Amino acid sequence: MTRTISPTRLATLLGRAPERHPAYRSVAEALRLLVDDGRVPAGTRLPSERALAETVGVSRATVTRAYALLTEQGYASSRRGSGTVTDLPDAASRDGRGALMPRIEGGDTGVVDLTCAVMPPPVQMHTAYEQALTRWPTYLQGSGYYPLGVPALREAVAARYTQRGLPTSADEVMITSGAVGAHAIASRAFLRPGDRLLLDSPTYPNGMEALRADGARLVAMPVDETGWDLDAWEAALPRTGARATLLLPDYQNPTGHLMSEGERARLGRALTRHDVLAVVDETLVETRVDGPGVPSPFAAHHRRTITLGGASKSHWSGLRVGWLRAPARLMGPLAAARTTLDLGSPVLEQLALLELMAHDDEITASRAEVARSRRDTLVAALHEHLPQWRTRVPHGGLCLWVTLPEPVSTPFVVAAERHGVILAPGPRFAPEPGLERHLRIPFTLPEPTLRDAAHRMARAWAELDPGAHARHDLATPLIA
Ligand SMILES: Cc1ncc(COP(=O)(O)O)c(C=O)c1O
């Protein structure tokens, strides 16, 4: 299957008709940037020359020459009968495939690790464990196996959904080993090799890798500065025959976008119409910093939804407690899949989370305050030291998604490492090669460290060697 793009959509992405001469070079350059940063992913069939020429308002010869130039530069290939299809010149080396792994194991190494977006644990953590220990004796009398989770925590998670406008009972909740554990369970239960799955580009790599591991064929749906392109989703659902989708509507990692209630309703209707299973990762839902409140959970708009969540962003990653919520009729296959992966999550950690949840109002408010100050510090430092970079200030999530003036994310990350800053390049977040004009920068470290990192990044930017990525096997490991 080859993805297509309509002449109107491509014309919108290309912007105004080129004014520079020769016009074909301007069109080719604009197309190259779109392919490089993933807004037109590699593997997209471009509109016919005539259709694009008419829509953009240039001559057909201009588009013919622009396509030829792209092909010459390795950004497209053309085959008789199948038109011009976008490509990346060194697709294999730019493929950001690979799950995120932690890079630095504690200690003061002098290196700033910006690969991991995690906040410090709440001050209530120690007391929560102490209180959990007081409940412990009751649990020690049992076998210790709770493949669906400790009942009291399942009830608390269900009550939270009900409070957010999605009536839920404890039998619709399973406690998992982190949200990534929930990804693995959902994909093992419902995906078969070759199933087409629509997902955001960029997206959170570890979720996407869990799906890929079970053989799903990933179809990237670009998310840009304005968010989701629902026209494109509505067109892609029937055309691709997608069986499932992975969505992050709540402060999407890495862009920080929040899907509005209206968008949830519209996308939910489209998924219902095509009977597509939605896997919705709402791990970041509690990371609101400011701006509008979070709309109702996506599952309120589409019943065939498996919602994944976890305590890593709301409380602490070290708890390793997550959950999934699904309609009761999907729970059988999910429970069966879970026991092929593990037989439950640690009981003490579940009890500690239960204690922490009793203090959620305080915890969320104080984390938002810390996150706001760190976000604003990083935005200001980038403005000052790297004014050529562009970023949207997100209302939540834990990262900035930066647009670079050139498609040099990977060589820049190589250069930054020499200055003691470890970063994830844009392609790491791409289901398919692309996103070289982007960089994810978490704002979760303390303010002085973020300011120091901005200085170091500015020095690295100043001495950037755009050819460097060809010589490096960049496998920056990341986790969150
Ligand atoms: C969207 C998303 N899902 C899941 C995770 C990881 O969740 P957990 O630590 O609960 O496995 C992260 C961590 O960054 C994330 O951003």
CSV table of C-alpha atoms and ligand atoms in Angstrom, one decimal:
chain,number,residue,atom,x,y,z
A,1,MET,CA,0.0,0.0,0.0
A,2,THR,CA,1.3,3.5,-0.9
A,3,ARG,CA,0.1,6.5,1.0
A,4,THR,CA,-1.2,9.3,-1.1
A,5,ILE,CA,-1.6,13.1,-0.6
A,6,SER,CA,-4.3,15.2,-2.3
A,7,PRO,CA,-3.2,18.1,-4.5
A,8,THR,CA,-5.1,20.5,-2.2
A,9,ARG,CA,-3.4,19.2,1.0
A,10,LEU,CA,0.0,19.3,-0.7
A,11,ALA,CA,-0.6,22.8,-2.0
A,12,THR,CA,-1.5,23.9,1.5
A,13,LEU,CA,1.7,22.5,2.9
A,14,LEU,CA,3.7,24.0,0.1
A,15,GLY,CA,2.3,27.5,0.8
A,16,ARG,CA,2.1,30.3,-1.7
A,17,ALA,CA,3.1,29.8,-5.4
A,18,PRO,CA,6.9,30.2,-5.7
A,19,GLU,CA,8.1,33.7,-6.5
A,20,ARG,CA,11.8,32.8,-6.8
A,21,HIS,CA,13.4,31.7,-10.1
A,22,PRO,CA,13.6,29.1,-11.3
A,23,ALA,CA,10.2,28.2,-9.9
A,24,TYR,CA,10.9,24.4,-10.1
A,25,ARG,CA,13.8,24.7,-7.7
A,26,SER,CA,11.5,26.5,-5.1
A,27,VAL,CA,8.9,23.8,-5.5
A,28,ALA,CA,11.5,21.0,-5.2
A,29,GLU,CA,13.2,22.6,-2.2
A,30,ALA,CA,9.8,23.1,-0.4
A,31,LEU,CA,8.9,19.4,-1.1
A,32,ARG,CA,12.3,18.3,0.1
A,33,LEU,CA,11.8,20.0,3.4
A,34,LEU,CA,8.4,18.5,3.8
A,35,VAL,CA,9.8,15.0,3.2
A,36,ASP,CA,12.7,15.7,5.5
A,37,ASP,CA,10.6,16.7,8.4
A,38,GLY,CA,8.0,14.0,7.9
A,39,ARG,CA,5.0,16.1,7.0
A,40,VAL,CA,5.0,14.3,3.7
A,41,PRO,CA,6.4,11.0,4.9
A,42,ALA,CA,8.7,8.9,2.7
A,43,GLY,CA,6.6,6.5,0.7
A,44,THR,CA,3.8,9.0,-0.1
A,45,ARG,CA,2.6,9.0,-3.7
A,46,LEU,CA,2.6,12.6,-4.9
A,47,PRO,CA,-0.3,14.0,-7.0
A,48,SER,CA,0.0,13.9,-10.7
A,49,GLU,CA,2.1,16.7,-12.2
A,50,ARG,CA,-1.0,18.2,-13.9
A,51,ALA,CA,-3.1,18.1,-10.8
A,52,LEU,CA,-0.4,19.7,-8.6
A,53,ALA,CA,0.4,22.4,-11.2
A,54,GLU,CA,-3.3,23.4,-11.5
A,55,THR,CA,-3.7,23.5,-7.7
A,56,VAL,CA,-0.5,25.4,-7.0
A,57,GLY,CA,-0.9,27.8,-9.9
A,58,VAL,CA,2.4,26.9,-11.8
A,59,SER,CA,3.0,25.4,-15.2
A,60,ARG,CA,3.1,21.6,-15.6
A,61,ALA,CA,6.7,21.8,-16.7
A,62,THR,CA,7.6,23.4,-13.4
A,63,VAL,CA,6.2,20.4,-11.5
A,64,THR,CA,7.7,17.9,-13.9
A,65,ARG,CA,11.2,19.5,-13.4
A,66,ALA,CA,10.7,19.8,-9.6
A,67,TYR,CA,9.8,16.0,-9.4
A,68,ALA,CA,12.8,15.2,-11.6
A,69,LEU,CA,15.1,17.2,-9.3
A,70,LEU,CA,13.7,15.5,-6.2
A,71,THR,CA,14.3,12.1,-7.8
A,72,GLU,CA,17.8,13.1,-8.7
A,73,GLN,CA,18.4,14.1,-5.1
A,74,GLY,CA,17.1,10.8,-3.8
A,75,TYR,CA,13.9,12.3,-2.4
A,76,ALA,CA,11.6,10.6,-4.8
A,77,SER,CA,11.4,7.7,-7.2
A,78,SER,CA,9.1,7.3,-10.1
A,79,ARG,CA,7.9,4.1,-11.7
A,80,ARG,CA,5.8,3.8,-14.8
A,81,GLY,CA,2.2,3.4,-13.8
A,82,SER,CA,2.7,4.4,-10.1
A,83,GLY,CA,3.7,8.0,-10.4
A,84,THR,CA,6.2,9.8,-8.2
A,85,VAL,CA,6.7,8.4,-4.7
A,86,THR,CA,8.6,10.3,-2.0
A,87,ASP,CA,11.7,8.7,-0.5
A,88,LEU,CA,14.7,9.7,1.7
A,89,PRO,CA,18.2,9.5,0.3
A,90,ASP,CA,19.7,7.6,3.1
A,91,ALA,CA,16.5,6.1,4.6
A,92,ALA,CA,18.2,3.2,6.3
A,93,SER,CA,20.7,5.3,8.3
A,94,ARG,CA,18.0,7.9,9.2
A,95,ASP,CA,15.5,5.3,10.4
A,96,GLY,CA,14.9,6.4,14.0
A,97,ARG,CA,13.6,2.9,14.8
A,98,GLY,CA,14.4,1.7,18.3
A,99,ALA,CA,12.9,2.0,21.7
A,100,LEU,CA,14.0,4.6,24.2
A,101,MET,CA,16.3,3.5,27.0
A,102,PRO,CA,17.8,5.3,30.0
A,103,ARG,CA,21.2,6.8,29.2
A,104,ILE,CA,22.7,7.9,32.5
A,105,GLU,CA,22.5,5.9,35.6
A,106,GLY,CA,22.7,8.5,38.4
A,107,GLY,CA,25.9,10.1,39.7
A,108,ASP,CA,27.3,13.5,38.7
A,109,THR,CA,28.8,12.8,35.3
A,110,GLY,CA,28.8,16.4,34.1
A,111,VAL,CA,26.7,15.4,31.2
A,112,VAL,CA,23.1,16.7,30.8
A,113,ASP,CA,20.8,13.9,29.8
A,114,LEU,CA,17.9,15.4,27.9
A,115,THR,CA,16.6,12.0,26.6
A,116,CYS,CA,14.3,11.3,29.5
A,117,ALA,CA,11.2,13.3,30.3
A,118,VAL,CA,10.6,12.6,34.0
A,119,MET,CA,9.7,14.7,37.0
A,120,PRO,CA,11.1,14.1,40.5
A,121,PRO,CA,8.9,12.0,42.8
A,122,PRO,CA,6.4,13.8,45.0
A,123,VAL,CA,7.3,14.6,48.6
A,124,GLN,CA,4.5,12.2,49.7
A,125,MET,CA,6.4,9.2,48.3
A,126,HIS,CA,8.0,8.0,51.5
A,127,THR,CA,4.9,8.3,53.6
A,128,ALA,CA,2.9,6.5,50.9
A,129,TYR,CA,5.2,3.5,51.2
A,130,GLU,CA,5.0,3.5,55.0
A,131,GLN,CA,1.3,3.5,54.8
A,132,ALA,CA,1.3,0.8,52.2
A,133,LEU,CA,3.3,-1.4,54.6
A,134,THR,CA,0.5,-1.1,57.2
A,135,ARG,CA,-1.9,-2.7,54.7
A,136,TRP,CA,0.8,-5.3,53.7
A,137,PRO,CA,0.0,-8.0,56.3
A,138,THR,CA,-3.4,-8.7,54.8
A,139,TYR,CA,-1.9,-9.2,51.4
A,140,LEU,CA,0.9,-11.4,52.7
A,141,GLN,CA,-1.8,-14.0,53.5
A,142,GLY,CA,-2.7,-14.5,49.9
A,143,SER,CA,-0.7,-16.0,47.0
A,144,GLY,CA,0.6,-12.5,45.9
A,145,TYR,CA,-0.7,-13.1,42.3
A,146,TYR,CA,-3.1,-10.4,41.0
A,147,PRO,CA,-2.9,-10.8,37.3
A,148,LEU,CA,-5.6,-8.1,36.9
A,149,GLY,CA,-4.2,-5.9,39.7
A,150,VAL,CA,-4.9,-5.4,43.4
A,151,PRO,CA,-8.7,-4.9,43.6
A,152,ALA,CA,-8.6,-1.7,45.7
A,153,LEU,CA,-6.4,0.0,43.0
A,154,ARG,CA,-8.6,-1.2,40.2
A,155,GLU,CA,-11.5,0.4,41.9
A,156,ALA,CA,-9.6,3.7,42.5
A,157,VAL,CA,-8.6,3.8,38.8
A,158,ALA,CA,-12.1,3.1,37.7
A,159,ALA,CA,-13.5,5.8,40.0
A,160,ARG,CA,-11.0,8.3,38.4
A,161,TYR,CA,-12.4,7.6,34.9
A,162,THR,CA,-16.0,7.9,36.2
A,163,GLN,CA,-15.1,11.3,37.7
A,164,ARG,CA,-13.6,12.4,34.3
A,165,GLY,CA,-16.9,11.6,32.6
A,166,LEU,CA,-16.4,8.0,31.5
A,167,PRO,CA,-18.4,5.7,33.7
A,168,THR,CA,-16.1,2.7,34.5
A,169,SER,CA,-16.3,-0.3,36.8
A,170,ALA,CA,-13.4,-2.1,38.3
A,171,ASP,CA,-13.8,-5.1,35.9
A,172,GLU,CA,-13.0,-2.8,33.1
A,173,VAL,CA,-9.6,-2.0,34.6
A,174,MET,CA,-6.4,-4.0,34.6
A,175,ILE,CA,-3.3,-2.9,36.5
A,176,THR,CA,-0.1,-3.4,34.4
A,177,SER,CA,3.6,-3.0,34.7
A,178,GLY,CA,3.8,0.5,33.5
A,179,ALA,CA,1.9,2.0,30.5
A,180,VAL,CA,4.4,0.3,28.2
A,181,GLY,CA,3.4,-3.0,29.7
A,182,ALA,CA,-0.2,-2.1,28.8
A,183,HIS,CA,0.9,-1.3,25.3
A,184,ALA,CA,2.5,-4.8,25.0
A,185,ILE,CA,-0.6,-6.5,26.4
A,186,ALA,CA,-3.0,-4.6,24.0
A,187,SER,CA,-1.0,-5.2,21.0
A,188,ARG,CA,-0.4,-8.9,21.8
A,189,ALA,CA,-4.1,-9.4,22.4
A,190,PHE,CA,-5.5,-7.7,19.3
A,191,LEU,CA,-2.9,-7.2,16.6
A,192,ARG,CA,-1.9,-9.8,14.0
A,193,PRO,CA,1.2,-9.6,11.7
A,194,GLY,CA,0.4,-7.4,8.8
A,195,ASP,CA,-2.5,-5.5,10.4
A,196,ARG,CA,-2.4,-1.8,9.4
A,197,LEU,CA,-2.2,0.6,12.2
A,198,LEU,CA,-2.6,4.4,11.9
A,199,LEU,CA,-0.5,6.4,14.3
A,200,ASP,CA,0.7,9.9,14.8
A,201,SER,CA,4.0,11.1,13.4
A,202,PRO,CA,5.8,12.1,15.6
A,203,THR,CA,4.9,9.7,18.4
A,204,TYR,CA,6.2,8.1,21.6
A,205,PRO,CA,8.8,5.5,20.4
A,206,ASN,CA,8.3,2.8,22.9
A,207,GLY,CA,4.6,2.5,22.3
A,208,MET,CA,5.1,2.3,18.6
A,209,GLU,CA,7.8,-0.3,19.0
A,210,ALA,CA,5.5,-2.5,21.0
A,211,LEU,CA,3.1,-2.5,18.1
A,212,ARG,CA,5.8,-3.0,15.6
A,213,ALA,CA,7.1,-6.0,17.6
A,214,ASP,CA,3.8,-7.7,17.1
A,215,GLY,CA,4.0,-7.3,13.3
A,216,ALA,CA,1.7,-4.3,12.8
A,217,ARG,CA,2.3,-2.3,9.6
A,218,LEU,CA,2.6,1.3,10.8
A,219,VAL,CA,1.0,4.0,8.7
A,220,ALA,CA,2.2,7.5,9.8
A,221,MET,CA,-0.3,10.3,10.1
A,222,PRO,CA,1.5,13.7,10.4
A,223,VAL,CA,0.9,15.9,13.4
A,224,ASP,CA,2.1,19.4,12.8
A,225,GLU,CA,2.2,22.7,14.7
A,226,THR,CA,-1.6,22.9,14.5
A,227,GLY,CA,-2.2,19.4,15.7
A,228,TRP,CA,-4.1,16.6,14.0
A,229,ASP,CA,-5.3,16.7,10.4
A,230,LEU,CA,-8.7,15.1,10.8
A,231,ASP,CA,-9.5,15.4,7.1
A,232,ALA,CA,-6.5,13.2,6.5
A,233,TRP,CA,-7.6,10.7,9.1
A,234,GLU,CA,-11.1,10.5,7.6
A,235,ALA,CA,-9.6,9.8,4.2
A,236,ALA,CA,-7.0,7.3,5.4
A,237,LEU,CA,-9.3,5.1,7.5
A,238,PRO,CA,-11.2,3.6,4.5
A,239,ARG,CA,-8.3,3.8,2.1
A,240,THR,CA,-5.8,1.9,4.3
A,241,GLY,CA,-8.2,-0.6,5.7
A,242,ALA,CA,-6.6,0.1,9.1
A,243,ARG,CA,-7.7,-2.3,11.9
A,244,ALA,CA,-6.3,-0.2,14.7
A,245,THR,CA,-4.9,3.1,15.6
A,246,LEU,CA,-2.6,4.4,18.3
A,247,LEU,CA,-3.5,7.9,19.6
A,248,LEU,CA,-2.0,10.2,22.2
A,249,PRO,CA,-4.7,12.9,22.5
A,250,ASP,CA,-3.6,14.1,26.0
A,251,TYR,CA,-0.5,16.3,25.7
A,252,GLN,CA,0.9,14.2,22.9
A,253,ASN,CA,4.5,13.1,23.4
A,254,PRO,CA,6.6,14.8,21.9
A,255,THR,CA,4.5,17.7,20.6
A,256,GLY,CA,2.4,18.5,23.7
A,257,HIS,CA,-0.8,18.9,21.7
A,258,LEU,CA,-4.1,18.4,23.4
A,259,MET,CA,-7.0,17.2,21.3
A,260,SER,CA,-10.1,19.2,21.8
A,261,GLU,CA,-13.5,17.7,22.7
A,262,GLY,CA,-14.8,18.5,19.2
A,263,GLU,CA,-11.8,16.7,17.6
A,264,ARG,CA,-12.2,13.7,19.9
A,265,ALA,CA,-15.9,13.5,18.9
A,266,ARG,CA,-15.2,13.8,15.2
A,267,LEU,CA,-12.3,11.2,15.2
A,268,GLY,CA,-14.3,8.9,17.5
A,269,ARG,CA,-17.2,9.0,15.0
A,270,ALA,CA,-14.9,8.1,12.1
A,271,LEU,CA,-13.3,5.2,14.1
A,272,THR,CA,-16.7,3.9,15.1
A,273,ARG,CA,-17.9,4.1,11.4
A,274,HIS,CA,-15.0,2.0,10.3
A,275,ASP,CA,-15.0,-0.3,13.3
A,276,VAL,CA,-11.3,0.5,14.1
A,277,LEU,CA,-9.8,-0.4,17.5
A,278,ALA,CA,-8.3,2.6,19.2
A,279,VAL,CA,-5.4,2.2,21.5
A,280,VAL,CA,-5.2,5.5,23.4
A,281,ASP,CA,-2.1,6.3,25.5
A,282,GLU,CA,-3.1,8.9,28.0
A,283,THR,CA,0.0,8.6,30.2
A,284,LEU,CA,0.5,12.4,30.1
A,285,VAL,CA,-3.0,13.4,31.0
A,286,GLU,CA,-2.1,14.6,34.4
A,287,THR,CA,0.7,16.9,33.1
A,288,ARG,CA,-1.4,20.0,32.5
A,289,VAL,CA,0.7,23.1,33.2
A,290,ASP,CA,-1.8,25.8,32.1
A,291,GLY,CA,-4.3,26.6,29.4
A,292,PRO,CA,-7.7,24.9,28.8
A,293,GLY,CA,-8.8,21.9,30.9
A,294,VAL,CA,-8.5,18.4,29.7
A,295,PRO,CA,-11.5,17.2,27.7
A,296,SER,CA,-13.3,13.9,28.5
A,297,PRO,CA,-11.3,10.7,27.9
A,298,PHE,CA,-11.2,9.7,24.2
A,299,ALA,CA,-13.0,6.4,25.1
A,300,ALA,CA,-16.1,8.5,25.8
A,301,HIS,CA,-16.4,9.1,22.0
A,302,HIS,CA,-15.5,5.6,20.7
A,303,ARG,CA,-16.4,2.4,22.6
A,304,ARG,CA,-13.8,0.1,21.0
A,305,THR,CA,-11.0,1.9,22.8
A,306,ILE,CA,-8.3,0.5,25.0
A,307,THR,CA,-7.1,3.3,27.2
A,308,LEU,CA,-3.6,3.1,28.6
A,309,GLY,CA,-2.3,5.1,31.5
A,310,GLY,CA,0.3,5.0,34.3
A,311,ALA,CA,1.8,6.6,37.3
A,312,SER,CA,5.2,7.4,35.7
A,313,LYS,CA,4.3,11.0,34.8
A,314,SER,CA,1.7,11.7,37.4
A,315,HIS,CA,3.7,10.3,40.4
A,316,TRP,CA,7.0,8.5,39.7
A,317,SER,CA,8.4,6.3,37.0
A,318,GLY,CA,10.1,4.0,39.6
A,319,LEU,CA,6.7,2.7,40.8
A,320,ARG,CA,6.4,0.9,37.4
A,321,VAL,CA,2.6,0.8,37.8
A,322,GLY,CA,0.3,1.4,34.8
A,323,TRP,CA,-3.1,0.3,33.8
A,324,LEU,CA,-5.5,-0.3,30.9
A,325,ARG,CA,-9.2,0.4,30.7
A,326,ALA,CA,-11.3,-1.5,28.1
A,327,PRO,CA,-14.9,-2.5,27.7
A,328,ALA,CA,-15.5,-5.7,29.7
A,329,ARG,CA,-15.9,-7.8,26.6
A,330,LEU,CA,-12.3,-7.1,25.5
A,331,MET,CA,-11.0,-8.0,28.9
A,332,GLY,CA,-10.8,-11.8,28.3
A,333,PRO,CA,-8.3,-11.6,25.4
A,334,LEU,CA,-6.4,-8.9,27.3
A,335,ALA,CA,-6.1,-11.0,30.5
A,336,ALA,CA,-5.0,-14.0,28.4
A,337,ALA,CA,-2.3,-11.9,26.7
A,338,ARG,CA,-1.1,-10.5,30.0
A,339,THR,CA,-0.3,-13.9,31.4
A,340,THR,CA,2.1,-14.6,28.5
A,341,LEU,CA,4.1,-11.5,29.5
A,342,ASP,CA,4.0,-11.4,33.3
A,343,LEU,CA,1.6,-12.6,36.0
A,344,GLY,CA,0.9,-9.3,37.7
A,345,SER,CA,2.6,-6.2,39.0
A,346,PRO,CA,4.3,-5.8,42.4
A,347,VAL,CA,1.7,-5.5,45.2
A,348,LEU,CA,3.5,-3.1,47.4
A,349,GLU,CA,3.9,-0.6,44.6
A,350,GLN,CA,0.2,-0.8,43.8
A,351,LEU,CA,-0.6,-0.1,47.5
A,352,ALA,CA,1.8,2.9,47.5
A,353,LEU,CA,0.1,4.3,44.4
A,354,LEU,CA,-3.3,3.9,46.1
A,355,GLU,CA,-2.0,6.0,49.0
A,356,LEU,CA,-0.5,8.6,46.7
A,357,MET,CA,-3.8,8.9,44.7
A,358,ALA,CA,-5.5,10.2,47.9
A,359,HIS,CA,-3.2,13.3,47.6
A,360,ASP,CA,-3.6,13.8,43.9
A,361,ASP,CA,-5.0,17.4,44.0
A,362,GLU,CA,-1.9,18.6,45.9
A,363,ILE,CA,0.5,16.5,43.9
A,364,THR,CA,-0.8,17.6,40.6
A,365,ALA,CA,-0.9,21.3,41.6
A,366,SER,CA,2.7,21.3,42.9
A,367,ARG,CA,4.0,19.4,39.8
A,368,ALA,CA,2.3,21.8,37.5
A,369,GLU,CA,4.0,24.7,39.3
A,370,VAL,CA,7.5,23.1,39.0
A,371,ALA,CA,6.8,22.1,35.3
A,372,ARG,CA,5.6,25.7,34.4
A,373,SER,CA,8.8,27.3,35.8
A,374,ARG,CA,11.0,24.7,34.0
A,375,ARG,CA,9.1,25.0,30.8
A,376,ASP,CA,9.3,28.8,30.8
A,377,THR,CA,13.0,28.7,31.7
A,378,LEU,CA,13.8,26.5,28.8
A,379,VAL,CA,11.7,28.5,26.3
A,380,ALA,CA,13.5,31.7,27.4
A,381,ALA,CA,16.9,30.2,27.3
A,382,LEU,CA,16.4,28.8,23.8
A,383,HIS,CA,15.0,32.2,22.7
A,384,GLU,CA,18.1,33.9,23.9
A,385,HIS,CA,20.7,31.5,22.7
A,386,LEU,CA,19.2,29.8,19.7
A,387,PRO,CA,16.8,32.4,18.3
A,388,GLN,CA,16.7,30.6,14.9
A,389,TRP,CA,14.9,27.6,16.5
A,390,ARG,CA,11.1,27.6,16.6
A,391,THR,CA,9.0,26.0,19.2
A,392,ARG,CA,5.3,26.1,20.3
A,393,VAL,CA,4.9,26.5,24.0
A,394,PRO,CA,2.8,23.5,25.1
A,395,HIS,CA,0.1,23.7,27.8
A,396,GLY,CA,1.2,20.3,29.2
A,397,GLY,CA,3.4,17.3,28.5
A,398,LEU,CA,7.0,17.5,29.6
A,399,CYS,CA,8.8,18.4,26.4
A,400,LEU,CA,9.3,21.1,23.8
A,401,TRP,CA,9.2,19.9,20.2
A,402,VAL,CA,11.6,22.2,18.4
A,403,THR,CA,11.7,23.0,14.6
A,404,LEU,CA,15.2,23.6,13.4
A,405,PRO,CA,15.9,25.9,10.4
A,406,GLU,CA,17.5,23.0,8.5
A,407,PRO,CA,17.0,19.2,8.5
A,408,VAL,CA,20.0,18.5,10.7
A,409,SER,CA,18.6,17.0,13.8
A,410,THR,CA,20.9,13.9,13.8
A,411,PRO,CA,24.2,15.7,13.1
A,412,PHE,CA,23.2,18.3,15.7
A,413,VAL,CA,22.6,15.6,18.3
A,414,VAL,CA,26.1,14.2,17.5
A,415,ALA,CA,27.6,17.6,17.9
A,416,ALA,CA,25.7,18.3,21.2
A,417,GLU,CA,27.0,15.1,22.7
A,418,ARG,CA,30.5,16.4,22.3
A,419,HIS,CA,29.4,19.3,24.4
A,420,GLY,CA,28.0,17.1,27.1
A,421,VAL,CA,24.3,17.2,26.2
A,422,ILE,CA,22.5,14.0,25.2
A,423,LEU,CA,19.4,14.5,23.1
A,424,ALA,CA,16.9,12.5,21.1
A,425,PRO,CA,16.9,13.5,17.4
A,426,GLY,CA,13.5,14.0,15.6
A,427,PRO,CA,13.7,10.8,13.5
A,428,ARG,CA,13.6,8.8,16.8
A,429,PHE,CA,9.9,9.8,17.1
A,430,ALA,CA,9.0,9.0,13.5
A,431,PRO,CA,7.2,5.7,12.6
A,432,GLU,CA,8.9,6.0,9.2
A,433,PRO,CA,12.1,7.8,8.2
A,434,GLY,CA,11.8,11.6,8.5
A,435,LEU,CA,11.5,14.4,11.1
A,436,GLU,CA,15.1,15.5,10.6
A,437,ARG,CA,14.1,19.1,11.2
A,438,HIS,CA,12.9,18.4,14.7
A,439,LEU,CA,14.3,17.8,18.1
A,440,ARG,CA,12.6,16.9,21.4
A,441,ILE,CA,13.8,18.7,24.5
A,442,PRO,CA,12.3,17.7,27.9
A,443,PHE,CA,11.9,20.6,30.4
A,444,THR,CA,11.9,18.3,33.4
A,445,LEU,CA,15.4,19.1,34.8
A,446,PRO,CA,16.1,21.9,37.3
A,447,GLU,CA,16.3,25.5,35.9
A,448,PRO,CA,20.1,26.0,36.2
A,449,THR,CA,20.7,22.7,34.4
A,450,LEU,CA,18.3,23.7,31.6
A,451,ARG,CA,20.1,27.1,31.2
A,452,ASP,CA,23.4,25.3,31.1
A,453,ALA,CA,22.1,22.9,28.5
A,454,ALA,CA,20.9,25.8,26.3
A,455,HIS,CA,24.4,27.3,26.4
A,456,ARG,CA,26.0,24.0,25.5
A,457,MET,CA,23.5,23.4,22.7
A,458,ALA,CA,24.2,26.9,21.3
A,459,ARG,CA,27.9,26.1,21.2
A,460,ALA,CA,27.2,22.8,19.4
A,461,TRP,CA,24.9,24.5,16.9
A,462,ALA,CA,27.6,27.0,16.1
A,463,GLU,CA,30.0,24.3,15.1
A,464,LEU,CA,27.6,22.0,13.4
A,465,ASP,CA,28.8,19.7,10.7
A,466,PRO,CA,25.7,18.7,8.8
A,467,GLY,CA,27.6,15.8,7.1
A,468,ALA,CA,28.4,14.2,10.5
A,469,HIS,CA,25.4,11.9,10.7
A,470,ALA,CA,26.6,9.9,7.7
A,471,ARG,CA,29.6,8.9,9.8
A,472,HIS,CA,27.9,8.1,13.1
A,473,ASP,CA,25.8,5.2,14.0
A,474,LEU,CA,23.6,7.2,16.2
A,475,ALA,CA,21.7,4.9,18.6
A,476,THR,CA,20.8,7.4,21.3
A,477,PRO,CA,19.0,5.3,23.8
A,478,LEU,CA,16.0,6.8,25.4
A,479,ILE,CA,13.2,5.8,27.7
A,480,ALA,CA,10.5,8.4,28.4
B,1,LIG,C1,3.1,8.6,26.0
B,1,LIG,C2,3.9,7.7,27.0
B,1,LIG,N1,3.5,6.5,27.2
B,1,LIG,C3,4.2,5.7,28.1
B,1,LIG,C4,5.3,6.1,28.7
B,1,LIG,C5,6.0,5.2,29.6
B,1,LIG,O1,5.1,4.8,30.6
B,1,LIG,P1,5.5,3.8,31.8
B,1,LIG,O2,6.7,4.3,32.4
B,1,LIG,O3,4.3,3.8,32.6
B,1,LIG,O4,5.8,2.4,31.2
B,1,LIG,C6,5.8,7.4,28.4
B,1,LIG,C7,7.0,7.9,29.1
B,1,LIG,O5,7.6,8.9,28.7
B,1,LIG,C8,5.1,8.2,27.6
B,1,LIG,O6,5.5,9.5,27.3
